[in-house]
Short mmCIF file of C-alpha atoms and ligand atoms in Angstrom, two decimals:
data_model
loop_
_atom_site.label_atom_id
_atom_site.label_comp_id
_atom_site.label_asym_id
_atom_site.label_seq_id
_atom_site.Cartn_x
_atom_site.Cartn_y
_atom_site.Cartn_z
CA MET A 1 -14.53 14.53 4.73
CA ALA A 2 -10.92 13.46 5.08
CA ILE A 3 -8.89 10.34 5.78
CA THR A 4 -5.68 9.94 7.98
CA LEU A 5 -2.88 7.70 6.74
CA THR A 6 -0.46 6.54 9.46
CA TRP A 7 2.80 5.02 8.11
CA THR A 8 4.04 2.46 10.72
CA GLY A 9 7.29 1.63 8.87
CA HIS A 10 8.44 -0.23 5.72
CA ALA A 11 5.04 -0.58 3.73
CA THR A 12 2.64 -0.85 6.47
CA TRP A 13 -0.20 1.56 6.74
CA LEU A 14 -3.05 2.36 8.91
CA ILE A 15 -5.76 4.36 7.10
CA ASP A 16 -8.59 5.81 9.10
CA THR A 17 -11.44 6.36 6.55
CA GLY A 18 -13.71 8.11 9.09
CA SER A 19 -15.86 5.10 9.07
CA GLY A 20 -13.26 2.37 9.94
CA VAL A 21 -9.54 1.55 9.87
CA LEU A 22 -7.97 -0.15 7.21
CA LEU A 23 -4.51 -2.00 7.68
CA VAL A 24 -2.25 -2.57 4.63
CA ASP A 25 0.40 -5.19 4.70
CA PRO A 26 0.89 -5.95 8.46
CA PHE A 27 4.59 -6.16 9.22
CA PHE A 28 5.50 -5.06 12.50
CA ASP A 29 7.31 -7.38 15.03
CA GLU A 30 10.10 -8.45 12.74
CA CYS A 31 10.27 -4.93 11.04
CA PRO A 32 13.47 -3.05 12.26
CA THR A 33 11.73 0.35 11.95
CA ALA A 34 8.12 -0.46 13.00
CA SER A 35 6.43 2.19 15.27
CA MET A 36 4.40 -0.31 16.93
CA LYS A 37 3.68 -3.88 17.95
CA ALA A 38 1.28 -6.16 16.01
CA LYS A 39 -0.54 -6.95 19.41
CA ASP A 40 -1.48 -3.18 19.62
CA VAL A 41 -2.83 -2.87 16.14
CA ALA A 42 -6.61 -2.19 15.94
CA CYS A 43 -8.25 -2.42 12.64
CA ASP A 44 -11.56 -3.24 10.73
CA THR A 45 -10.30 -4.47 7.45
CA ILE A 46 -6.81 -5.76 6.27
CA LEU A 47 -5.55 -5.07 2.69
CA VAL A 48 -2.83 -7.43 1.57
CA THR A 49 -0.63 -6.56 -1.68
CA HIS A 50 1.07 -9.75 -2.02
CA GLY A 51 2.70 -12.68 -0.09
CA HIS A 52 6.18 -11.91 0.86
CA PHE A 53 7.28 -11.89 4.42
CA ASP A 54 7.67 -8.07 4.80
CA HIS A 55 3.96 -7.71 3.82
CA VAL A 56 2.30 -10.75 5.73
CA ALA A 57 4.46 -11.36 8.53
CA ASP A 58 1.84 -10.37 11.23
CA LEU A 59 -1.23 -11.01 9.06
CA VAL A 60 -2.38 -14.18 10.65
CA ALA A 61 -1.90 -13.07 14.18
CA ILE A 62 -3.62 -9.66 13.71
CA ALA A 63 -6.56 -11.42 11.55
CA LYS A 64 -7.44 -13.94 14.10
CA ARG A 65 -7.14 -11.47 17.07
CA THR A 66 -9.17 -8.57 15.44
CA GLN A 67 -11.51 -10.80 13.15
CA ALA A 68 -10.98 -8.02 10.64
CA ARG A 69 -11.83 -9.04 6.99
CA VAL A 70 -8.84 -9.78 4.83
CA LEU A 71 -9.07 -8.58 1.24
CA CYS A 72 -6.23 -10.57 -0.76
CA ALA A 73 -5.35 -12.44 -3.87
CA PHE A 74 -7.54 -15.85 -4.13
CA GLU A 75 -4.34 -17.78 -3.45
CA ILE A 76 -3.57 -15.79 -0.31
CA ALA A 77 -7.05 -16.44 0.80
CA GLN A 78 -6.50 -20.15 0.50
CA TRP A 79 -3.44 -20.02 2.36
CA LEU A 80 -5.22 -18.18 5.15
CA ALA A 81 -8.02 -20.72 5.19
CA LYS A 82 -5.55 -23.32 5.95
CA GLN A 83 -4.35 -21.38 9.13
CA GLY A 84 -7.93 -20.82 10.29
CA VAL A 85 -8.49 -17.37 9.09
CA GLU A 86 -11.87 -17.53 7.51
CA ASN A 87 -13.08 -13.89 7.25
CA THR A 88 -11.42 -13.20 3.92
CA GLN A 89 -12.30 -11.65 0.71
CA PRO A 90 -10.59 -13.54 -2.13
CA MET A 91 -10.10 -11.08 -5.05
CA ASN A 92 -8.25 -10.65 -8.30
CA PHE A 93 -7.23 -7.77 -10.69
CA GLY A 94 -10.10 -5.37 -11.37
CA GLY A 95 -12.20 -6.43 -8.68
CA SER A 96 -13.58 -3.78 -6.38
CA VAL A 97 -15.36 -4.56 -3.14
CA ALA A 98 -16.73 -2.30 -0.26
CA VAL A 99 -14.62 -1.40 2.58
CA PRO A 100 -15.59 0.93 5.60
CA GLY A 101 -15.81 4.42 4.07
CA GLY A 102 -16.02 3.41 0.36
CA THR A 103 -14.48 0.85 -1.87
CA ALA A 104 -11.22 -0.87 -2.66
CA LYS A 105 -10.22 -2.17 -6.02
CA MET A 106 -7.30 -4.44 -6.57
CA GLU A 107 -5.08 -3.15 -9.21
CA ILE A 108 -2.06 -4.65 -11.14
CA ALA A 109 1.31 -4.48 -9.93
CA HIS A 110 4.57 -5.83 -11.61
CA HIS A 111 6.53 -7.97 -8.77
CA SER A 112 6.19 -11.54 -7.50
CA SER A 113 4.16 -13.16 -4.67
CA SER A 114 5.06 -16.19 -2.71
CA LEU A 115 4.13 -16.88 0.85
CA PRO A 116 6.75 -17.22 3.64
CA ASP A 117 6.50 -20.98 3.41
CA GLY A 118 6.80 -21.07 -0.36
CA THR A 119 3.34 -21.21 -1.38
CA TYR A 120 2.18 -19.54 -4.63
CA GLY A 121 0.62 -16.24 -3.66
CA GLY A 122 -1.08 -15.53 -6.86
CA ASN A 123 -0.51 -12.19 -8.47
CA PRO A 124 0.81 -9.22 -6.61
CA ALA A 125 -1.33 -6.28 -6.50
CA GLY A 126 -1.96 -2.49 -5.68
CA TRP A 127 -4.95 -0.95 -4.22
CA LEU A 128 -7.04 1.96 -5.60
CA LEU A 129 -9.22 3.32 -2.66
CA ASP A 130 -12.26 5.45 -2.83
CA VAL A 131 -12.68 6.36 0.91
CA GLY A 132 -13.98 9.21 2.97
CA GLY A 133 -14.31 11.06 -0.23
CA VAL A 134 -10.56 10.59 -1.04
CA ARG A 135 -8.80 8.70 -3.91
CA ALA A 136 -5.90 6.96 -2.48
CA TYR A 137 -3.58 4.49 -4.60
CA ILE A 138 -1.41 2.25 -2.87
CA ALA A 139 1.11 0.89 -5.51
CA GLY A 140 2.52 -2.11 -3.22
CA ASP A 141 5.83 -3.63 -4.25
CA THR A 142 6.06 -2.84 -8.11
CA ALA A 143 8.07 -1.66 -10.92
CA LEU A 144 7.15 1.24 -12.96
CA PHE A 145 4.51 0.38 -15.48
CA SER A 146 2.56 2.30 -18.09
CA ASP A 147 -0.80 1.48 -16.77
CA MET A 148 -0.14 3.79 -14.22
CA GLN A 149 -1.55 6.50 -16.53
CA ARG A 150 -4.82 4.57 -16.66
CA ILE A 151 -4.94 4.19 -12.92
CA GLY A 152 -4.48 8.01 -12.45
CA ARG A 153 -6.97 8.90 -15.20
CA PRO A 154 -9.74 11.04 -13.47
CA ARG A 155 -13.11 9.27 -12.92
CA ASP A 156 -16.07 11.45 -12.35
CA GLY A 157 -13.68 14.50 -12.70
CA ARG A 158 -11.51 13.45 -9.82
CA GLY A 159 -7.99 12.19 -9.90
CA ILE A 160 -5.82 10.54 -7.35
CA ASP A 161 -5.56 12.72 -4.12
CA VAL A 162 -2.63 10.64 -2.53
CA ALA A 163 -0.28 8.12 -3.96
CA VAL A 164 1.91 5.76 -1.84
CA LEU A 165 4.91 4.44 -3.83
CA PRO A 166 7.94 2.35 -3.26
CA ILE A 167 11.33 4.17 -3.65
CA GLY A 168 13.74 1.70 -2.16
CA ASP A 169 14.97 0.30 -5.51
CA VAL A 170 16.29 -3.24 -5.74
CA PHE A 171 13.23 -5.21 -5.04
CA THR A 172 10.87 -2.47 -6.30
CA MET A 173 11.17 0.98 -8.28
CA GLY A 174 13.69 3.26 -7.03
CA PRO A 175 13.50 7.03 -7.06
CA GLU A 176 14.12 7.72 -10.78
CA ASP A 177 11.23 5.37 -11.77
CA SER A 178 9.15 7.01 -8.90
CA TYR A 179 9.27 10.20 -10.60
CA GLU A 180 8.00 8.83 -13.82
CA ALA A 181 5.28 7.06 -11.93
CA LEU A 182 4.11 10.42 -10.42
CA ARG A 183 4.09 12.06 -13.84
CA LEU A 184 1.81 9.09 -14.90
CA LEU A 185 -0.45 8.97 -12.04
CA LYS A 186 -0.77 12.62 -11.36
CA PRO A 187 -1.54 12.56 -7.58
CA ARG A 188 -1.97 15.82 -5.45
CA ILE A 189 0.22 14.36 -2.67
CA ALA A 190 2.85 11.71 -2.80
CA LEU A 191 4.04 9.50 0.18
CA PRO A 192 7.18 7.25 -0.25
CA ASN A 193 7.48 3.81 1.47
CA HIS A 194 9.41 0.54 1.31
CA TYR A 195 12.83 2.23 1.93
CA GLY A 196 15.22 2.71 4.75
CA THR A 197 14.15 -0.61 6.59
CA TRP A 198 17.47 -2.41 5.74
CA PRO A 199 20.71 -1.30 4.20
CA PRO A 200 20.00 -2.50 0.50
CA ILE A 201 16.94 -0.25 0.35
CA ALA A 202 18.33 2.82 1.83
CA GLN A 203 17.23 6.04 0.41
CA ASP A 204 17.52 9.83 1.25
CA ALA A 205 13.88 10.50 1.19
CA ALA A 206 14.55 14.33 1.62
CA VAL A 207 16.34 14.33 -1.60
CA TRP A 208 13.36 12.29 -3.17
CA ALA A 209 10.93 14.96 -1.90
CA ALA A 210 13.16 17.91 -3.14
CA ARG A 211 13.20 16.47 -6.76
CA VAL A 212 9.27 16.00 -6.58
CA THR A 213 8.85 19.37 -5.56
CA ALA A 214 11.23 20.83 -7.79
CA GLU A 215 9.66 19.33 -10.83
CA LYS A 216 6.09 19.81 -9.63
CA LEU A 217 5.23 16.24 -9.72
CA ALA A 218 3.16 16.16 -6.50
CA GLU A 219 3.14 17.57 -2.97
CA PRO A 220 5.63 15.16 -1.30
CA ARG A 221 5.11 14.15 2.38
CA VAL A 222 7.95 12.35 3.95
CA LEU A 223 6.88 10.60 7.26
CA VAL A 224 8.94 8.92 10.07
CA PRO A 225 7.59 5.62 11.26
CA GLY A 226 4.52 6.62 13.41
CA GLY A 227 3.73 9.71 11.51
CA SER A 228 0.45 10.40 10.05
CA VAL A 229 -0.94 12.82 7.39
CA ARG A 230 -4.69 13.84 6.96
CA ILE A 231 -5.95 14.43 3.60
CA ALA A 232 -9.10 16.26 2.95
CA ALA A 233 -11.35 15.39 0.23
CA GLN A 234 -11.37 17.73 -2.49
CA GLY A 235 -13.89 20.26 -2.12
CA SER A 236 -14.38 19.68 1.45
NI1 NI B 1 7.78 -7.98 -2.33
MN1 MN B 2 8.44 -6.01 -0.01
#
């Protein structure tokens, strides 16, 4: 078993679990670095970390067109309902639900969450996915927090296979704190995101990757928008 993660730019991911496609934080048409347009996205389930525009800009349009179920904070589900998106799964921290290929658990994140029209978006979140035999952690927009040690703690003898972390700084953790996050999470593979989209969050991902490798924190994989990485389940 294996999953394929495709980075379309910024903090947007398509995750093919082998049983369906999960879309994380749809931001395409207004994203300067996006590798595709919102109208071309196919997915079965949409996972939302929080309400900021660079995570939900194309959410309503894609949800309506695809009828994909949207997993999000309770408050974001209420906002979606007012715009005619009814196929939602309102959630909050600690909650876990079935998705194609496994489960998705809503984890904590240290950030803020308001929707583009100013509506309160509830708490910002990360996602801990057990899909296709792979444990994947999508941190979302967040600062470093010590509970990452708990999130990375092995369950059933298995730790995190792949962690997606922001490295852009300014609005989220930057590279330095991402190294500490990797020490706590102990993933096999690390993928950076939420950088390079605009000048304030410019980062040299090659420098980041060299440091992750030198300190043996994880196996870094730096993608360009549109790039994919296939991650096999351990033991498969
Ligand atoms: Ni944000
Ligand atoms: Mn953001």
